[in-house]
Amino acid sequence: MPTDCISYQKSGYFSPLMNDYLDQNDNLSSLYNRFPTLENFEGQILEKQANFDNSNRVALVSVLQKQYACIKTSQSTLQNIEALKVPNTFTITTGHQLNLFTGPLYFLYKIISTINLSKELKAKYPAYNFVPIYWMATEDHDFEEINYFNFKGKKFRWNKESTGPVGRLSTEGLSDVFELYAQELGSSTNAETLKNQFKDAYLNHDNLADATRHLANVLFGAQGLVILDADHADLKRSFIPFAKEELLHQTSHKAVLDTTEQLKEYNIQVNPREINLFYIEDKLRERIILEDGKYKVNNTKIEFSQQKILTLLENNPEMFSPNVIMRPLYQEVILPNLCYIGGGGEIAYWLELKSFFEAVNISFPMLLVRNSVLLATEKQLKKAEKLELNWTDLFSKQGDLLHNKTKQLSEFPIDMSSLKNQLQEQFRELYEITKLTDKSFIGAVKAQEIKQTKGLDNLEKRLLKAQKRKLSTVLERITDLQNELFPNKSLQERQANFSEFYLECGDNLIPKLIERLKPLDNKFEIIIT
């Protein structure tokens, strides 16, 4: 049984838009700059070098140095931060929410894709520096999306109220989550490491941004990862002209609407608002709405005249927060970035934005679908081999899998296709005879054809059902194995937390992933732990 990979397109878990993007279909070519190949980065480097405002590097490095001032990290990370001062340094960026204890497994895969691509680029283009960036989504306010993680089928939830940006949220109350989680972990050496990681991150830091930075640094600092919280006045100062353009002219709304028209055959990921900015305070993040010449903060009594909101922007840019449409632009303004790495949903909304970037004269980055992984044990691999299952089988929908295996294991053919073909041939002869006699019989012949074809269909279904009962033991084992690998009939990487696998693999988990994942291959990796 092969144990390496399956293409994204054949996995059955990617949208038609992503499959078309990965296939580089011509109808999408105008929506991205360059497709991510190693050779195409040369043009991207030259474009970004010519287009990026290097004066923004000063604030970027200054903010990063402040954010890392109290963190013990690797020399590689410190060198990468220092390298960002110079014009021949570029970034490779991924972004992610501040999910509790990293949330689902794909948090790891995003960051590893970013780290590994930076290494590949350095080997290919040694005259330049490439820094992997994890952009923390500290300004998001959808707390319900991030306040839990799953461990061995159990959900550990942080019960707390939150209305403002999650990065500023106090970590108070997470000791209760820790107590419950620690009981489930057990007392092995790896379990104790996980307990310490949780405590050091969430019980020894005052807010969620600092806690997440600490944890990501523990996991990836040795690889030179640079973690950025862009919720900072000094960084947003560089973004003032673009926020002003948004407030006065709503450029993003017009440009993105035009693009969504091109994508109407797909499911649109996000729809632009008239103004794609939020007003933000510690416990508030609400949309800015333009009504009757006034700028109003949704669900509040706060409002501004045009002059007052522009004055606030100049003096306090940190009080303006980009939404999903504007955040990518903010990222590309403050970072010398070449490529954004994200999941299928993220790349889908980035594909709506190129015309907007062109309208404001900012280089559009290359878009790379992050690595996807299925982790399996040797025991699970042996089960699959014994059950004569390959990875294509296991990735298929459960109903299809059981249907096909029943037919394959049956001692007699269940497929009635040959009989249906014979029946059709017989009725073709009847139609010819009917034409030569009385055409009024055609309706009766047609009714009989439908009746007999339906009879064969019903017989096939009954035979299949009977065989499933007879093969119930082996089909149950197949079902159990697929449910282990695809919890809740979903991708493992979207359900399970890394700690589930760290318990078994310990410190070997992340190095093994780093060794195996190839970000430019566009393959769903199967890794035996």
Coordinates of C-alpha atoms in Angstrom, one line a residue:
M1 CA 0.0 0.0 0.0
P2 CA 1.6 3.4 -1.0
T3 CA 2.1 5.6 2.0
D4 CA 3.1 8.9 0.6
C5 CA 0.5 11.2 -1.0
I6 CA -2.6 11.8 -3.1
S7 CA -3.2 14.8 -5.3
Y8 CA -5.4 17.6 -3.8
Q9 CA -7.7 17.4 -6.8
K10 CA -8.2 13.6 -6.3
S11 CA -8.7 13.8 -2.5
G12 CA -12.3 14.9 -2.9
Y13 CA -11.9 17.6 -0.2
F14 CA -11.1 20.6 -2.4
S15 CA -13.6 23.0 -3.9
P16 CA -14.1 23.3 -7.7
L17 CA -12.5 26.7 -7.5
M18 CA -9.4 25.3 -5.8
N19 CA -9.2 22.4 -8.2
D20 CA -9.4 24.8 -11.1
Y21 CA -6.7 27.1 -9.5
L22 CA -4.4 24.1 -8.9
D23 CA -5.0 23.0 -12.5
Q24 CA -4.1 26.6 -13.7
N25 CA -7.3 26.8 -15.7
D26 CA -7.2 29.8 -18.1
N27 CA -10.5 31.2 -16.8
L28 CA -8.7 32.1 -13.5
S29 CA -5.4 33.4 -14.9
S30 CA -6.4 37.0 -14.5
L31 CA -7.1 36.6 -10.8
Y32 CA -3.6 35.9 -9.7
N33 CA -0.2 37.3 -10.4
R34 CA 2.1 34.3 -10.8
F35 CA 1.4 30.6 -10.1
P36 CA 3.7 29.4 -7.2
T37 CA 6.6 27.6 -8.8
L38 CA 10.2 27.9 -7.7
E39 CA 11.2 29.6 -11.1
N40 CA 8.3 32.1 -10.9
F41 CA 9.6 33.6 -7.7
E42 CA 12.4 35.4 -9.6
G43 CA 9.8 37.7 -11.2
Q44 CA 8.0 38.2 -8.0
I45 CA 11.2 39.2 -6.2
L46 CA 12.0 41.8 -8.8
E47 CA 8.4 43.2 -8.8
K48 CA 8.2 43.5 -5.0
Q49 CA 11.7 45.0 -4.8
A50 CA 10.7 47.7 -7.2
N51 CA 7.3 48.3 -5.7
F52 CA 7.8 48.0 -1.9
D53 CA 8.4 51.1 0.3
N54 CA 11.5 50.2 2.2
S55 CA 11.0 52.9 4.7
N56 CA 8.2 50.7 6.2
R57 CA 11.0 48.2 7.3
V58 CA 12.0 50.6 10.1
A59 CA 8.7 50.4 11.9
L60 CA 8.3 46.7 11.1
V61 CA 11.6 45.8 12.8
S62 CA 11.1 48.2 15.7
V63 CA 7.7 46.7 16.5
L64 CA 9.0 43.1 16.2
Q65 CA 11.9 43.9 18.5
K66 CA 9.5 45.3 21.1
Q67 CA 7.2 42.2 20.8
Y68 CA 10.2 39.9 21.2
A69 CA 11.8 41.8 24.0
C70 CA 10.6 39.5 26.8
I71 CA 10.7 36.3 24.8
K72 CA 13.5 33.7 24.8
T73 CA 13.9 32.7 21.2
S74 CA 16.4 31.2 18.8
Q75 CA 19.3 33.0 17.2
S76 CA 17.7 32.2 13.8
T77 CA 14.6 34.2 14.7
L78 CA 16.6 37.1 16.0
Q79 CA 18.7 37.1 12.9
N80 CA 15.6 37.0 10.7
I81 CA 14.1 40.0 12.4
E82 CA 17.4 41.9 12.0
A83 CA 17.6 40.9 8.3
L84 CA 14.2 42.6 7.7
K85 CA 16.0 45.9 7.8
V86 CA 17.8 45.3 4.5
P87 CA 16.2 45.6 1.0
N88 CA 17.2 42.1 -0.2
T89 CA 15.1 40.4 2.5
F90 CA 11.6 39.2 1.7
T91 CA 8.9 37.4 3.6
I92 CA 6.8 34.3 3.1
T93 CA 3.6 34.7 5.2
T94 CA 0.8 32.6 6.6
G95 CA -1.9 33.9 8.9
H96 CA -4.0 32.2 11.4
Q97 CA -6.5 32.8 14.2
L98 CA -5.5 32.6 17.8
N99 CA -7.1 29.2 18.3
L100 CA -6.8 27.8 21.8
F101 CA -3.7 25.6 22.1
T102 CA -3.2 26.0 18.3
G103 CA -6.7 24.6 17.5
P104 CA -6.8 22.0 14.6
L105 CA -3.7 20.3 13.2
Y106 CA -3.5 22.5 10.1
F107 CA -2.1 25.3 12.2
L108 CA 1.2 23.3 12.1
Y109 CA 1.0 22.6 8.4
K110 CA 0.5 26.3 7.5
I111 CA 3.6 27.3 9.5
I112 CA 5.7 24.4 8.3
S113 CA 4.8 25.2 4.7
T114 CA 6.0 28.8 5.3
I115 CA 9.2 27.7 6.9
N116 CA 10.0 25.1 4.2
L117 CA 9.3 27.4 1.3
S118 CA 11.6 30.0 2.8
K119 CA 14.4 27.4 2.9
E120 CA 13.7 26.3 -0.7
L121 CA 13.9 29.9 -1.9
K122 CA 17.2 30.5 0.0
A123 CA 18.7 27.5 -1.8
K124 CA 17.4 28.7 -5.2
Y125 CA 18.1 32.4 -4.7
P126 CA 21.1 32.7 -2.3
A127 CA 21.5 36.4 -2.9
Y128 CA 18.3 37.1 -1.0
N129 CA 17.0 36.4 2.5
F130 CA 13.6 34.8 3.1
V131 CA 11.9 35.1 6.4
P132 CA 8.9 32.9 7.4
I133 CA 6.2 35.0 9.0
Y134 CA 3.2 33.9 11.1
W135 CA 0.7 36.8 11.1
M136 CA -1.4 36.4 14.2
A137 CA -5.1 37.4 13.6
T138 CA -5.2 39.3 16.8
E139 CA -7.8 41.8 15.6
D140 CA -10.5 39.1 14.8
H141 CA -13.5 39.3 17.1
D142 CA -15.2 36.0 16.4
F143 CA -14.3 34.4 19.7
E144 CA -16.6 31.4 19.2
E145 CA -14.4 30.2 16.3
I146 CA -11.3 30.0 18.5
N147 CA -12.3 29.3 22.1
Y148 CA -11.9 25.5 22.0
F149 CA -9.8 22.6 20.8
N150 CA -10.5 18.9 20.3
F151 CA -8.5 16.2 22.0
K152 CA -9.3 12.5 21.4
G153 CA -12.9 13.3 20.5
K154 CA -13.5 15.6 23.4
K155 CA -14.0 19.3 23.2
F156 CA -12.2 21.6 25.6
R157 CA -13.9 25.0 25.6
W158 CA -13.0 28.3 27.2
N159 CA -16.2 29.7 28.6
K160 CA -15.8 33.4 28.5
E161 CA -17.5 36.5 27.0
S162 CA -15.7 38.5 24.4
T163 CA -16.8 41.3 22.0
G164 CA -13.5 43.0 21.1
P165 CA -10.3 41.9 19.4
V166 CA -9.3 38.5 20.7
G167 CA -5.6 39.3 20.9
R168 CA -6.3 41.8 23.7
L169 CA -8.5 39.4 25.6
S170 CA -7.4 38.5 29.1
T171 CA -6.4 34.8 29.6
E172 CA -8.3 34.7 32.9
G173 CA -10.3 31.5 33.2
L174 CA -8.0 29.3 31.3
S175 CA -6.8 27.6 34.5
D176 CA -10.1 25.8 34.5
V177 CA -9.6 24.5 30.9
F178 CA -6.1 23.4 31.9
E179 CA -7.3 21.3 34.9
L180 CA -9.7 19.4 32.7
Y181 CA -7.2 18.9 29.9
A182 CA -4.4 17.8 32.3
Q183 CA -6.6 15.0 33.6
E184 CA -7.1 13.6 30.1
L185 CA -3.4 13.8 29.2
G186 CA -2.2 11.3 31.8
S187 CA 1.3 11.3 33.3
S188 CA 3.8 10.3 30.6
T189 CA 6.9 12.3 29.8
N190 CA 5.2 13.7 26.7
A191 CA 2.0 14.5 28.6
E192 CA 4.0 16.5 31.1
T193 CA 5.7 18.5 28.3
L194 CA 2.2 19.3 26.9
K195 CA 1.0 20.4 30.3
N196 CA 4.0 22.7 30.7
Q197 CA 3.5 24.1 27.2
F198 CA -0.1 25.0 28.0
K199 CA 0.7 26.5 31.4
D200 CA 3.6 28.5 30.2
A201 CA 1.6 30.0 27.4
Y202 CA -1.8 30.6 28.9
L203 CA -1.4 30.7 32.6
N204 CA 1.8 32.9 32.6
H205 CA 0.7 35.5 30.0
D206 CA -1.9 38.2 30.5
N207 CA -3.5 38.2 27.0
L208 CA -4.2 35.8 24.2
A209 CA -1.8 37.5 21.7
D210 CA 1.2 37.1 24.1
A211 CA 0.1 33.5 25.0
T212 CA -0.2 32.5 21.3
R213 CA 3.2 34.1 20.4
H214 CA 4.8 32.2 23.3
L215 CA 3.4 28.9 22.2
A216 CA 4.2 29.3 18.5
N217 CA 7.7 30.4 19.4
V218 CA 8.2 27.3 21.6
L219 CA 7.0 25.1 18.7
F220 CA 8.8 26.8 15.8
G221 CA 11.3 29.4 17.1
A222 CA 14.2 27.0 16.4
Q223 CA 13.2 27.2 12.7
G224 CA 13.5 31.0 12.6
L225 CA 9.8 31.7 12.5
V226 CA 8.9 35.4 13.1
I227 CA 5.6 36.0 14.7
L228 CA 3.9 39.3 14.1
D229 CA 1.0 41.0 15.9
A230 CA 0.1 43.8 13.5
D231 CA -2.4 45.4 15.9
H232 CA 0.0 48.3 16.5
A233 CA -0.2 52.0 15.9
D234 CA 3.3 52.2 14.4
L235 CA 2.5 49.7 11.7
K236 CA -0.9 51.1 11.0
R237 CA 0.6 54.5 10.4
S238 CA 1.9 53.1 7.1
F239 CA -1.6 52.1 6.2
I240 CA -3.2 55.5 6.7
P241 CA -3.3 56.5 3.0
F242 CA -5.1 53.2 2.1
A243 CA -7.6 53.5 5.0
K244 CA -8.3 57.1 3.9
E245 CA -8.9 55.9 0.3
E246 CA -11.3 53.4 1.7
L247 CA -13.2 55.9 3.8
L248 CA -13.5 58.5 1.0
H249 CA -13.8 56.4 -2.2
Q250 CA -14.7 52.8 -1.2
T251 CA -12.2 51.5 -3.8
S252 CA -12.2 48.0 -2.5
H253 CA -15.9 47.6 -2.8
K254 CA -16.0 48.5 -6.5
A255 CA -13.0 46.5 -7.5
V256 CA -13.9 43.3 -5.6
L257 CA -17.5 43.4 -6.9
D258 CA -16.2 43.3 -10.5
T259 CA -14.1 40.3 -9.6
T260 CA -16.9 38.4 -7.9
E261 CA -18.8 38.7 -11.2
Q262 CA -16.1 36.7 -12.9
L263 CA -16.3 34.0 -10.1
K264 CA -20.1 33.7 -10.2
E265 CA -19.9 30.1 -11.3
Y266 CA -18.2 29.2 -8.0
N267 CA -19.3 29.8 -4.4
I268 CA -18.0 33.3 -3.5
Q269 CA -16.0 33.2 -0.3
V270 CA -16.6 36.7 0.8
N271 CA -18.6 39.7 -0.3
P272 CA -17.2 43.2 0.0
R273 CA -19.0 45.8 2.1
E274 CA -19.2 49.5 1.1
I275 CA -16.5 50.3 3.7
N276 CA -14.2 47.4 4.7
L277 CA -12.9 48.8 7.9
F278 CA -13.8 48.3 11.6
Y279 CA -13.6 50.8 14.5
I280 CA -11.6 49.0 17.2
E281 CA -11.1 49.4 21.0
D282 CA -10.2 46.9 23.7
K283 CA -13.7 45.5 24.0
L284 CA -15.2 46.7 20.7
R285 CA -14.7 45.9 17.1
E286 CA -17.6 47.1 14.9
R287 CA -18.1 48.0 11.2
I288 CA -17.8 51.6 10.0
I289 CA -20.9 52.5 8.0
L290 CA -21.4 55.6 5.9
E291 CA -25.0 57.0 6.2
D292 CA -26.3 60.4 5.2
G293 CA -22.8 61.9 5.1
K294 CA -21.9 60.5 8.6
Y295 CA -19.5 57.8 9.5
K296 CA -21.2 55.6 12.1
V297 CA -19.9 52.7 14.2
N298 CA -22.4 49.9 13.8
N299 CA -24.4 48.9 17.0
T300 CA -23.2 52.0 18.9
K301 CA -24.0 55.6 19.1
I302 CA -20.5 56.6 17.9
E303 CA -20.5 58.7 14.8
F304 CA -18.1 61.1 13.0
S305 CA -18.2 63.8 10.3
Q306 CA -15.8 63.2 7.4
Q307 CA -13.3 65.7 8.8
K308 CA -13.4 64.2 12.3
I309 CA -12.9 60.6 11.1
L310 CA -10.0 61.6 8.9
T311 CA -8.4 63.5 11.9
L312 CA -8.9 60.4 14.1
L313 CA -7.2 58.3 11.4
E314 CA -4.2 60.6 11.2
N315 CA -3.8 60.8 15.0
N316 CA -4.9 57.3 16.1
P317 CA -4.6 54.8 13.2
E318 CA -4.7 52.0 15.7
M319 CA -8.4 52.6 16.1
F320 CA -9.0 51.4 12.5
S321 CA -9.0 47.7 11.8
P322 CA -9.1 46.1 8.3
N323 CA -11.7 43.4 7.6
V324 CA -11.2 40.3 5.5
I325 CA -11.0 42.3 2.3
M326 CA -8.6 45.0 3.6
R327 CA -6.4 42.9 5.8
P328 CA -4.5 41.3 2.9
L329 CA -3.7 44.7 1.6
Y330 CA -2.5 45.9 5.1
Q331 CA -0.2 42.8 5.2
E332 CA 1.3 43.5 1.8
V333 CA 1.8 47.2 2.6
I334 CA 3.8 46.6 5.8
L335 CA 5.7 43.4 4.8
P336 CA 8.1 42.9 1.9
N337 CA 6.1 39.8 1.1
L338 CA 6.3 37.5 -1.9
C339 CA 3.8 34.7 -1.1
Y340 CA 0.8 34.1 1.1
I341 CA 0.2 30.5 2.2
G342 CA -3.3 29.5 3.2
G343 CA -6.0 26.9 3.1
G344 CA -8.4 26.5 0.2
G345 CA -11.0 29.0 1.7
E346 CA -8.3 31.6 2.2
I347 CA -6.9 31.3 -1.3
A348 CA -10.4 31.5 -2.6
Y349 CA -11.0 35.0 -1.1
W350 CA -7.5 36.2 -2.1
L351 CA -8.5 35.4 -5.7
E352 CA -11.1 38.1 -5.4
L353 CA -8.6 40.8 -4.5
K354 CA -6.1 41.2 -7.4
S355 CA -8.0 44.0 -9.2
F356 CA -8.2 45.9 -5.8
F357 CA -4.4 45.6 -5.4
E358 CA -3.9 46.9 -8.9
A359 CA -6.2 49.9 -8.2
V360 CA -4.1 51.0 -5.2
N361 CA -0.8 50.1 -6.9
I362 CA 0.4 47.4 -4.4
S363 CA 2.1 44.2 -5.7
F364 CA -0.2 41.2 -5.5
P365 CA 1.6 38.2 -3.8
M366 CA 1.8 34.7 -5.1
L367 CA -0.8 32.4 -3.6
L368 CA 0.1 28.9 -2.4
V369 CA -2.3 26.3 -1.0
R370 CA -0.7 25.1 2.3
N371 CA 0.4 21.5 2.8
S372 CA -2.3 19.0 3.8
V373 CA -1.5 15.9 5.8
L374 CA -3.1 12.7 7.0
L375 CA -1.2 11.2 10.0
A376 CA -1.6 7.5 10.4
T377 CA 0.0 4.9 12.8
E378 CA 1.7 1.7 11.7
K379 CA -1.2 -0.2 13.3
Q380 CA -3.7 1.7 11.1
L381 CA -1.5 1.1 8.0
K382 CA -1.5 -2.7 8.7
K383 CA -5.3 -2.6 9.2
A384 CA -5.7 -1.0 5.8
E385 CA -3.4 -3.5 4.1
K386 CA -5.3 -6.4 5.7
L387 CA -8.6 -4.9 4.6
E388 CA -7.1 -4.4 1.1
L389 CA -7.7 -0.7 1.2
N390 CA -5.6 1.9 -0.6
W391 CA -5.5 5.6 0.2
T392 CA -7.9 6.5 -2.7
D393 CA -10.4 4.1 -1.0
L394 CA -10.0 5.7 2.4
F395 CA -10.4 9.3 1.0
S396 CA -13.7 8.4 -0.7
K397 CA -17.1 9.2 0.9
Q398 CA -18.0 6.5 3.4
G399 CA -21.2 5.4 1.5
D400 CA -19.2 5.0 -1.7
L401 CA -16.4 3.2 0.1
L402 CA -18.8 0.6 1.6
H403 CA -20.8 0.3 -1.6
N404 CA -17.6 -0.4 -3.7
K405 CA -16.0 -2.8 -1.2
T406 CA -19.3 -4.8 -0.9
K407 CA -19.3 -5.3 -4.7
Q408 CA -15.6 -6.1 -4.6
L409 CA -15.9 -8.7 -1.8
S410 CA -19.1 -10.3 -3.1
E411 CA -18.7 -13.9 -4.4
F412 CA -21.1 -13.1 -7.2
P413 CA -21.5 -9.9 -9.4
I414 CA -24.0 -7.5 -8.0
D415 CA -23.7 -5.0 -10.8
M416 CA -26.7 -5.4 -13.2
S417 CA -25.2 -3.3 -15.9
S418 CA -24.9 -6.2 -18.4
L419 CA -28.4 -7.3 -17.8
K420 CA -29.7 -3.7 -18.3
N421 CA -27.7 -3.5 -21.6
Q422 CA -29.3 -6.7 -22.8
L423 CA -32.8 -5.4 -21.8
Q424 CA -32.2 -2.2 -23.7
E425 CA -31.2 -4.2 -26.7
Q426 CA -34.4 -6.3 -26.5
F427 CA -36.5 -3.2 -26.2
R428 CA -34.8 -1.6 -29.2
E429 CA -36.0 -4.5 -31.3
L430 CA -39.5 -4.1 -29.8
Y431 CA -39.5 -0.4 -30.8
E432 CA -38.6 -1.3 -34.4
I433 CA -41.4 -3.9 -34.5
T434 CA -43.9 -1.4 -33.1
K435 CA -43.0 1.2 -35.8
L436 CA -43.8 -1.4 -38.5
T437 CA -47.2 -2.3 -36.9
D438 CA -49.1 0.1 -34.7
K439 CA -47.3 3.1 -33.4
S440 CA -49.9 3.5 -30.6
F441 CA -48.1 0.6 -28.9
I442 CA -44.9 2.7 -28.3
G443 CA -46.2 4.1 -25.0
A444 CA -47.0 0.7 -23.7
V445 CA -43.5 -0.6 -24.7
K446 CA -41.9 2.4 -23.0
A447 CA -43.8 1.8 -19.8
Q448 CA -42.8 -1.8 -19.8
E449 CA -39.1 -0.8 -20.4
I450 CA -39.2 1.6 -17.4
K451 CA -40.9 -1.1 -15.2
Q452 CA -38.4 -3.8 -16.0
T453 CA -35.4 -1.5 -15.7
K454 CA -36.7 -0.3 -12.3
G455 CA -37.1 -4.0 -11.3
L456 CA -33.4 -4.7 -12.1
D457 CA -32.5 -1.5 -10.1
N458 CA -34.5 -2.7 -7.1
L459 CA -33.0 -6.2 -7.4
E460 CA -29.5 -4.8 -7.4
K461 CA -30.3 -2.7 -4.3
R462 CA -31.7 -5.7 -2.5
L463 CA -28.7 -7.9 -3.4
L464 CA -26.3 -5.1 -2.3
K465 CA -28.2 -4.8 1.0
A466 CA -28.1 -8.5 1.6
Q467 CA -24.4 -8.7 0.9
K468 CA -23.7 -5.8 3.2
R469 CA -25.4 -7.8 6.0
K470 CA -23.4 -10.8 5.1
L471 CA -20.2 -8.8 5.1
S472 CA -21.1 -6.7 8.1
T473 CA -18.0 -7.7 10.2
V474 CA -15.5 -6.6 7.6
L475 CA -17.5 -3.5 6.6
E476 CA -17.6 -2.5 10.2
R477 CA -13.8 -2.8 10.5
I478 CA -13.5 -0.6 7.3
T479 CA -15.9 1.9 8.8
D480 CA -14.0 2.0 12.1
L481 CA -10.7 2.6 10.4
Q482 CA -12.0 5.4 8.1
N483 CA -13.6 7.0 11.2
E484 CA -10.3 6.9 13.0
L485 CA -8.5 8.6 10.1
F486 CA -11.4 11.0 9.2
P487 CA -13.1 12.0 12.5
N488 CA -16.7 13.2 12.1
K489 CA -16.3 12.2 8.4
S490 CA -14.0 15.2 8.0
L491 CA -10.3 15.8 7.4
Q492 CA -8.3 14.9 10.4
E493 CA -6.3 18.2 10.1
R494 CA -9.6 20.1 10.7
Q495 CA -10.6 18.2 13.8
A496 CA -7.7 16.9 15.9
N497 CA -5.2 18.9 17.9
F498 CA -1.5 18.4 17.6
S499 CA -1.2 17.2 21.2
E500 CA -3.0 14.0 20.3
F501 CA 0.0 13.0 18.2
Y502 CA 2.6 14.7 20.3
L503 CA 1.6 12.2 23.1
E504 CA 2.9 9.4 20.9
C505 CA 5.7 11.1 18.9
G506 CA 7.0 13.7 21.3
D507 CA 9.7 16.0 20.0
N508 CA 10.0 14.0 16.8
L509 CA 6.6 15.2 15.5
I510 CA 7.5 18.6 14.2
P511 CA 10.9 17.6 12.8
K512 CA 9.3 14.7 10.9
L513 CA 6.7 17.0 9.4
I514 CA 9.3 19.5 8.4
E515 CA 11.3 16.8 6.8
R516 CA 8.4 15.4 4.8
L517 CA 6.4 18.4 3.7
K518 CA 7.2 19.9 0.3
P519 CA 5.1 23.1 -0.1
L520 CA 5.3 23.4 -3.9
D521 CA 4.2 19.8 -4.6
N522 CA 0.4 20.3 -4.2
K523 CA 0.1 16.8 -2.8
F524 CA -1.9 15.5 0.2
E525 CA 0.8 13.8 2.3
I526 CA 0.2 10.6 4.2
I527 CA 2.7 10.3 7.0
I528 CA 3.1 7.2 9.1
T529 CA 4.0 8.3 12.7

